[in-house]
Amino acid sequence: MGDMANSSIEFHPKAQQQREGPHAGGFGCTLAELRSLMELRGAEALQKIQEAYGDVSGLCRRLKTSPTEGLADNASDLEKRRQIYGQNFIPPKQPKTFLQLVWEALQDVTLIILEVAAIVSLGLSFYAPPGEESEVCGNVSAGAEDEGEAEAGWIEGAAILLSVICVVLVTAFNDWSKEKQFRGLQSRIEQEQKFTVIRNGQLFQVPVAALVVGDIAQVKYGDLLPADGVLIQGNDLKIDESSLTGESDHVRKSADKDPMLLSGTHVMEGSGRMVVTAVGVNSQTGIIFTLLGAGGEEEEKKDKKAKKQDGAVAMEMQPLKSAEGGEMEDREKKKASVPKKEKSVLQGKLTKLAVQIGKAGLVMSAITVIILVLYFVIETFVIDGRVWLAECTPVYVQYFVKFFIIGVTVLVVAVPEGLPLAVTISLAYSVKKMMKDNNLVRHLDACETMGNATAICSDKTGTLTTNRMTVVQSYLGDTHYKEIPAPSALNPKILDLLVHAISINSAYTTKILPPEKEGALPRQVGNKTECALLGFVLDLKRDFQPVREQIPEDKLYKVYTFNSVRKSMSTVIRMPDGGFRLFSKGASEILLKKCTNILNNNGELRGFRPRDRDDMVKKIIEPMACDGLRTICIAYRDFSATQEPDWDNENEVVGDLTCIAVVGIEDPVRPEVPEAIRKCQRAGITVRMVTGDNINTARAIAAKCGIIQPGEDFLCLEGKEFNRRIRNEKGEIEQERLDKVWPKLRVLARSSPTDKHTLVKGIIDSTTGEQRQVVAVTGDGTNDGPALKKADVGFAMGIAGTDVAKEASDIILTDDNFTSIVKAVMWGRNVYDSISKFLQFQLTVNVVAVIVAFTGACITQDSPLKAVQMLWVNLIMDTFASLALATEPPTESLLLRKPYGRDKPLISRTMMKNILGHAVYQLTIIFTLLFVGELFFDIDSGRNAPLHSPPSEHYTIIFNTFVMMQLFNEVNARKVHGERNVFHGIFGNPIFCTIVLGTFAIQIVIVQFGGKPFSCSPLSTEQWLWCLFVGVGELVWGQVIATIPTSQLKCLKEAGHGPGKDEMTDEELAEGEEEIDHAERELRRGQILWFRGLNRIQTQMEVVSTFKRSGSFQGAMRRRSSVLSQLHDVTNLSTPTHVILSAANPTSAAGSES
């Protein structure tokens, strides 16, 4: 693996300096030495460090850094380190260029058909057949009044090409801006990641990208390590290295056994300090990324050699996220371990709907073409009895091409290409706006799923409460103090023990700093519960800093750090007489069980029996808990020098304790939370509180928040009782038992992370209700990861959250506040409504345009709406309408209705009524105009016009009226629930107003000056007024439709249900594919490319077969493409070829994953 160092030279040309002298830049280690060091593990690594550097501090000396003070914070030194050892940044994959996106947009089948048709049409118009003048070919060429007109035949083809170019550019531009937004978002997330380092003996939070080799970094519970390093000092450190090795067991790290810490691994327990030895592309994660080609294509050749040598190791390694490029591989690898998320509710429905519409459009256009051709052939060759002459062939072919173009336009109008566009615009717009509401959305579809949420499982601390903890009650020396006691009232011995127990037995990174502004509260840094205890010490007029200086962190003999299983933390120090003292703090009911003595008011020991304990629980702890306080017990134990225990036997060590004090810590409810919870309940969302606190505290806080109301029938359970109720005799969880518990459960107290996961999974898998529950979960701790992943939407805390939680979440709450979740619900519902509005508008247009083109073609041999006109209609209907309707801002009224749920159809009865109602109106008008319009306006009839005749006023009026009706119907489409006032809040959406007025202006230009290309002839003012009058009629007609009660119209069908039960087969396909990934892992790396190839071919075949078999094919593709590319694929449902392209090229999605 030595020559893997080559790949780094690619990125940092400066790194070649190290080849010249043995020690580049005056440092005592070369990049290559450090890289080869980081490849070793455990005993080997220790041996290597001892041989090469003596010990870790020797390594620090060579890197010119101090294990306690860190680097001197001077810019030139940091820059020099970056030049020699590289930056902590993995170069992203190149984004797609605009031209690539244009090329992708051109792959759309309908567009290709149009292009072909247009080119054929162009070719034929330039070819002047010899038989043109003779009468042999019938009335075919009779339309050419003069030569000029005949030569204008090319215009139609050119205009079609032009409009195709427009559509392509618009699509490409959208994709491009989507990608750009996404990268912006990604870099926002990147910059938010900070890490604690020591420089000049001070703690600094620096962005991950600013870490350099030689930095001394603080590692603590919940961190995601940003670089490789060697542990200098650690307390009970356990690391989850599964992201690199695939081993799920946590690995114990200690300076004397296994000091190697690797980037991309998660700290699951404990804390420590490490010296950074490799960053960016030289760290273990970086090396893998380089192999996977995230760092650039030229790596491929370089790594051929490396691939053979380091087969198995890197194969097992799973990368973490790079700046952005590696996301795709990340997905690829994680597949094995992560349960697949279901398709988002909206996507499932849209996919199905689009397929249905596409099929219908295809059938209609085929019939149109067949009828036109038959009609022409029968009339020409049977009725008129002509013979097909060779010289007439081009003329006839021109006719057939014209029919073909009409058929294609019917198809183009029938397929709602604007749908994926509307979805993307709506989501992207919401995501951007949600930033302002403190929601950082990591996965686009999360924001729409949130609108369907039916249950929220929330943490208590920090989300519902302010997370500024303060000690308000205490029990010291046999006395229960309701407020902070005066220091003089306490026995000096007790006070001294208490101050030591609190100052030493808490993370030294936790501090209370003076306030930033005058009059503000002191700043709490670190663990909030510990901050409360340190604050208590300050309130007792003592200081914790001198105690810590007297016993610095590296003098602590043994630390048992806090974790969710122990629910306590203990620290052992060596006493001057050679004995040991253990300080312990933790949840009172757990620690008091381990206490056998308690300090009385003279500071002397007195026995503490189980009976005394029950007494204390009743008299002290329960009253505190009923006030909503969290109770913490502080205790100690002395060991004599002669009886040193076995420190690894934790149960022995932390037992037989002496209780010093019990304190009650208050965490006040955030003032805005009760209102937010009331909104949720009104919106049909059940809020449940899941907390580690004891049941009385939890119940008190839940009542303050309004989660439980007096007189309601609800359950508040403790974790133990919850498990007892849901498990059978064998201890297995049974869904039936869970279904009896969760509907009434409002508070789950003393819960472990597994309980939280069990509850979330139970609610999601439950089939008792009429529809499947959609569950949102909030979490901040590392242990919340599984629940966040399992939930439909996971919210991580931006401030208090650990990296692990953020990694597992869909949305990050940048202010940790519950009210932001309510905002997310509002935006999610708004997305859903925007799409409904767009559909209601779009489908009306589709229905009308298809029917008009179809019947027009059958009766008059020519579609009243020409190809170019259709494309313009399609453009305003799709692109502009999706912009206008998808950017409607949300209103509070969205929170007044119940969630839609998974099975509610996209197109409700009301919408169906609107679509059909407006279609009837528009069809009546258009057909009236088509057949008797010439009499009404007293103009020449445009029907049965020959091939190249000039545009008639008659057909121009039809086209103009059609567009006017669409414009006014766009205003109607703003309301989908049958409201009367369609203008409500219209000025709150400037985009909408601009687009409607803009479209109107362009329409005037097209009609008055469009001429031949648009088949338009200018209209008089009177004709314009009539067109407008008919358009305004839409608004009046809208009111008429709103009057008809929907309940009377039983005959209306709803459309676009969620994916049904029977379509689960696609899931299984994906399962089958999943297995390859496991197999892939075991294989040597050389074979991977070959396997990937096979895998891709398989996906293609699956996609094709699924496509044939059922409407929804997304299942087979889900693991291949991200949310964004799925949204993109909805476009192409009528076009299997494109689907295969996007499946065959999974890397194309890489840039756009989150």
PDB file of C-alpha atoms in Angstrom, residues 745-883:
ATOM      1  CA  LEU A 745     -49.480   6.649  24.931  1.00  0.00           C
ATOM      2  CA  ARG A 746     -48.500  10.283  25.397  1.00  0.00           C
ATOM      3  CA  VAL A 747     -45.424  10.143  27.630  1.00  0.00           C
ATOM      4  CA  LEU A 748     -42.691   7.513  27.674  1.00  0.00           C
ATOM      5  CA  ALA A 749     -40.334   8.167  30.591  1.00  0.00           C
ATOM      6  CA  ARG A 750     -37.022   6.601  31.654  1.00  0.00           C
ATOM      7  CA  SER A 751     -36.817   5.287  28.125  1.00  0.00           C
ATOM      8  CA  SER A 752     -33.711   3.837  26.529  1.00  0.00           C
ATOM      9  CA  PRO A 753     -32.794   4.579  22.902  1.00  0.00           C
ATOM     10  CA  THR A 754     -34.061   1.128  21.928  1.00  0.00           C
ATOM     11  CA  ASP A 755     -37.465   1.924  23.448  1.00  0.00           C
ATOM     12  CA  LYS A 756     -37.629   5.023  21.302  1.00  0.00           C
ATOM     13  CA  HIS A 757     -36.772   2.999  18.201  1.00  0.00           C
ATOM     14  CA  THR A 758     -39.281   0.287  19.146  1.00  0.00           C
ATOM     15  CA  LEU A 759     -42.037   2.857  19.604  1.00  0.00           C
ATOM     16  CA  VAL A 760     -41.343   4.598  16.292  1.00  0.00           C
ATOM     17  CA  LYS A 761     -41.122   1.309  14.412  1.00  0.00           C
ATOM     18  CA  GLY A 762     -44.275   0.055  16.122  1.00  0.00           C
ATOM     19  CA  ILE A 763     -46.291   3.112  15.138  1.00  0.00           C
ATOM     20  CA  ILE A 764     -45.038   3.017  11.543  1.00  0.00           C
ATOM     21  CA  ASP A 765     -45.681  -0.722  11.099  1.00  0.00           C
ATOM     22  CA  SER A 766     -49.075  -0.584  12.731  1.00  0.00           C
ATOM     23  CA  THR A 767     -52.069  -1.455  10.566  1.00  0.00           C
ATOM     24  CA  THR A 768     -54.830  -0.710  13.066  1.00  0.00           C
ATOM     25  CA  GLY A 769     -55.834   2.746  11.837  1.00  0.00           C
ATOM     26  CA  GLU A 770     -57.495   3.423   8.512  1.00  0.00           C
ATOM     27  CA  GLN A 771     -54.161   4.580   7.146  1.00  0.00           C
ATOM     28  CA  ARG A 772     -50.498   4.099   7.925  1.00  0.00           C
ATOM     29  CA  GLN A 773     -49.080   6.603  10.371  1.00  0.00           C
ATOM     30  CA  VAL A 774     -46.391   9.016   9.225  1.00  0.00           C
ATOM     31  CA  VAL A 775     -44.040   9.634  12.122  1.00  0.00           C
ATOM     32  CA  ALA A 776     -41.603  12.464  12.759  1.00  0.00           C
ATOM     33  CA  VAL A 777     -38.976  12.104  15.488  1.00  0.00           C
ATOM     34  CA  THR A 778     -36.645  14.583  17.133  1.00  0.00           C
ATOM     35  CA  GLY A 779     -33.317  13.544  18.575  1.00  0.00           C
ATOM     36  CA  ASP A 780     -30.007  14.974  19.625  1.00  0.00           C
ATOM     37  CA  GLY A 781     -27.922  12.143  21.053  1.00  0.00           C
ATOM     38  CA  THR A 782     -25.810   9.577  19.275  1.00  0.00           C
ATOM     39  CA  ASN A 783     -28.159   6.910  20.581  1.00  0.00           C
ATOM     40  CA  ASP A 784     -31.103   8.517  18.769  1.00  0.00           C
ATOM     41  CA  GLY A 785     -29.553   7.594  15.420  1.00  0.00           C
ATOM     42  CA  PRO A 786     -31.609   4.412  14.817  1.00  0.00           C
ATOM     43  CA  ALA A 787     -34.915   6.096  15.694  1.00  0.00           C
ATOM     44  CA  LEU A 788     -34.121   9.109  13.484  1.00  0.00           C
ATOM     45  CA  LYS A 789     -33.313   6.797  10.577  1.00  0.00           C
ATOM     46  CA  LYS A 790     -36.408   4.658  11.067  1.00  0.00           C
ATOM     47  CA  ALA A 791     -38.787   7.612  11.259  1.00  0.00           C
ATOM     48  CA  ASP A 792     -40.382   9.054   8.133  1.00  0.00           C
ATOM     49  CA  VAL A 793     -38.805  12.383   9.003  1.00  0.00           C
ATOM     50  CA  GLY A 794     -35.939  12.701  11.474  1.00  0.00           C
ATOM     51  CA  PHE A 795     -35.244  16.096  13.054  1.00  0.00           C
ATOM     52  CA  ALA A 796     -31.798  16.564  14.593  1.00  0.00           C
ATOM     53  CA  MET A 797     -30.880  19.420  16.875  1.00  0.00           C
ATOM     54  CA  GLY A 798     -28.507  21.891  15.289  1.00  0.00           C
ATOM     55  CA  ILE A 799     -27.056  23.220  18.535  1.00  0.00           C
ATOM     56  CA  ALA A 800     -27.199  20.336  21.002  1.00  0.00           C
ATOM     57  CA  GLY A 801     -27.187  17.557  18.408  1.00  0.00           C
ATOM     58  CA  THR A 802     -24.213  15.266  17.930  1.00  0.00           C
ATOM     59  CA  ASP A 803     -22.773  14.661  14.463  1.00  0.00           C
ATOM     60  CA  VAL A 804     -24.149  11.136  14.503  1.00  0.00           C
ATOM     61  CA  ALA A 805     -27.687  12.390  15.026  1.00  0.00           C
ATOM     62  CA  LYS A 806     -27.293  14.999  12.282  1.00  0.00           C
ATOM     63  CA  GLU A 807     -25.988  12.343   9.925  1.00  0.00           C
ATOM     64  CA  ALA A 808     -29.074  10.176  10.494  1.00  0.00           C
ATOM     65  CA  SER A 809     -31.574  13.013  10.229  1.00  0.00           C
ATOM     66  CA  ASP A 810     -33.565  14.495   7.336  1.00  0.00           C
ATOM     67  CA  ILE A 811     -33.968  18.013   8.691  1.00  0.00           C
ATOM     68  CA  ILE A 812     -31.739  19.890  11.117  1.00  0.00           C
ATOM     69  CA  LEU A 813     -33.439  22.371  13.470  1.00  0.00           C
ATOM     70  CA  THR A 814     -30.899  25.162  13.641  1.00  0.00           C
ATOM     71  CA  ASP A 815     -32.504  26.654  16.762  1.00  0.00           C
ATOM     72  CA  ASP A 816     -33.444  23.367  18.502  1.00  0.00           C
ATOM     73  CA  ASN A 817     -36.962  24.680  18.908  1.00  0.00           C
ATOM     74  CA  PHE A 818     -40.219  22.715  18.708  1.00  0.00           C
ATOM     75  CA  THR A 819     -42.021  25.603  16.995  1.00  0.00           C
ATOM     76  CA  SER A 820     -39.772  25.133  13.966  1.00  0.00           C
ATOM     77  CA  ILE A 821     -41.287  21.670  13.545  1.00  0.00           C
ATOM     78  CA  VAL A 822     -44.733  23.231  13.238  1.00  0.00           C
ATOM     79  CA  LYS A 823     -43.345  25.503  10.531  1.00  0.00           C
ATOM     80  CA  ALA A 824     -42.007  22.427   8.749  1.00  0.00           C
ATOM     81  CA  VAL A 825     -45.493  20.873   8.841  1.00  0.00           C
ATOM     82  CA  MET A 826     -46.929  24.028   7.347  1.00  0.00           C
ATOM     83  CA  TRP A 827     -44.382  24.077   4.516  1.00  0.00           C
ATOM     84  CA  GLY A 828     -44.859  20.385   3.863  1.00  0.00           C
ATOM     85  CA  ARG A 829     -48.606  20.773   3.499  1.00  0.00           C
ATOM     86  CA  ASN A 830     -48.023  23.763   1.306  1.00  0.00           C
ATOM     87  CA  VAL A 831     -45.862  21.705  -1.069  1.00  0.00           C
ATOM     88  CA  TYR A 832     -48.627  19.138  -1.323  1.00  0.00           C
ATOM     89  CA  ASP A 833     -51.214  21.824  -2.000  1.00  0.00           C
ATOM     90  CA  SER A 834     -49.027  23.579  -4.570  1.00  0.00           C
ATOM     91  CA  ILE A 835     -48.739  20.364  -6.515  1.00  0.00           C
ATOM     92  CA  SER A 836     -52.492  19.819  -6.301  1.00  0.00           C
ATOM     93  CA  LYS A 837     -53.079  23.340  -7.613  1.00  0.00           C
ATOM     94  CA  PHE A 838     -50.704  22.728 -10.450  1.00  0.00           C
ATOM     95  CA  LEU A 839     -52.333  19.386 -11.290  1.00  0.00           C
ATOM     96  CA  GLN A 840     -55.804  20.875 -11.260  1.00  0.00           C
ATOM     97  CA  PHE A 841     -54.692  23.521 -13.731  1.00  0.00           C
ATOM     98  CA  GLN A 842     -52.500  21.266 -15.860  1.00  0.00           C
ATOM     99  CA  LEU A 843     -55.025  18.473 -16.269  1.00  0.00           C
ATOM    100  CA  THR A 844     -57.772  20.858 -17.354  1.00  0.00           C
ATOM    101  CA  VAL A 845     -55.476  22.065 -20.128  1.00  0.00           C
ATOM    102  CA  ASN A 846     -54.470  18.537 -21.042  1.00  0.00           C
ATOM    103  CA  VAL A 847     -58.015  17.228 -21.246  1.00  0.00           C
ATOM    104  CA  VAL A 848     -59.186  20.135 -23.363  1.00  0.00           C
ATOM    105  CA  ALA A 849     -56.188  20.273 -25.690  1.00  0.00           C
ATOM    106  CA  VAL A 850     -56.191  16.536 -26.322  1.00  0.00           C
ATOM    107  CA  ILE A 851     -59.908  16.389 -27.052  1.00  0.00           C
ATOM    108  CA  VAL A 852     -59.777  19.457 -29.291  1.00  0.00           C
ATOM    109  CA  ALA A 853     -56.812  18.178 -31.262  1.00  0.00           C
ATOM    110  CA  PHE A 854     -58.324  14.712 -31.516  1.00  0.00           C
ATOM    111  CA  THR A 855     -61.872  15.593 -32.597  1.00  0.00           C
ATOM    112  CA  GLY A 856     -60.659  18.506 -34.691  1.00  0.00           C
ATOM    113  CA  ALA A 857     -58.313  16.207 -36.550  1.00  0.00           C
ATOM    114  CA  CYS A 858     -60.975  13.568 -37.087  1.00  0.00           C
ATOM    115  CA  ILE A 859     -63.645  15.929 -38.313  1.00  0.00           C
ATOM    116  CA  THR A 860     -61.669  18.566 -40.186  1.00  0.00           C
ATOM    117  CA  GLN A 861     -58.438  16.672 -40.980  1.00  0.00           C
ATOM    118  CA  ASP A 862     -56.430  19.296 -39.226  1.00  0.00           C
ATOM    119  CA  SER A 863     -55.964  20.161 -35.602  1.00  0.00           C
ATOM    120  CA  PRO A 864     -57.455  23.582 -34.822  1.00  0.00           C
ATOM    121  CA  LEU A 865     -54.425  24.134 -32.589  1.00  0.00           C
ATOM    122  CA  LYS A 866     -51.215  23.912 -34.629  1.00  0.00           C
ATOM    123  CA  ALA A 867     -48.055  22.149 -33.432  1.00  0.00           C
ATOM    124  CA  VAL A 868     -46.260  25.366 -32.568  1.00  0.00           C
ATOM    125  CA  GLN A 869     -49.298  26.771 -30.790  1.00  0.00           C
ATOM    126  CA  MET A 870     -49.584  23.558 -28.823  1.00  0.00           C
ATOM    127  CA  LEU A 871     -45.959  23.843 -27.785  1.00  0.00           C
ATOM    128  CA  TRP A 872     -46.500  27.424 -26.618  1.00  0.00           C
ATOM    129  CA  VAL A 873     -49.564  26.368 -24.675  1.00  0.00           C
ATOM    130  CA  ASN A 874     -47.506  23.542 -23.243  1.00  0.00           C
ATOM    131  CA  LEU A 875     -44.759  25.945 -22.252  1.00  0.00           C
ATOM    132  CA  ILE A 876     -47.055  28.368 -20.412  1.00  0.00           C
ATOM    133  CA  MET A 877     -49.044  25.549 -18.950  1.00  0.00           C
ATOM    134  CA  ASP A 878     -46.042  23.600 -17.771  1.00  0.00           C
ATOM    135  CA  THR A 879     -43.102  25.781 -17.033  1.00  0.00           C
ATOM    136  CA  PHE A 880     -44.684  29.077 -16.151  1.00  0.00           C
ATOM    137  CA  ALA A 881     -47.681  27.652 -14.363  1.00  0.00           C
ATOM    138  CA  SER A 882     -45.465  25.423 -12.293  1.00  0.00           C
ATOM    139  CA  LEU A 883     -43.468  28.488 -11.288  1.00  0.00           C
TER     140      LEU A 883
END
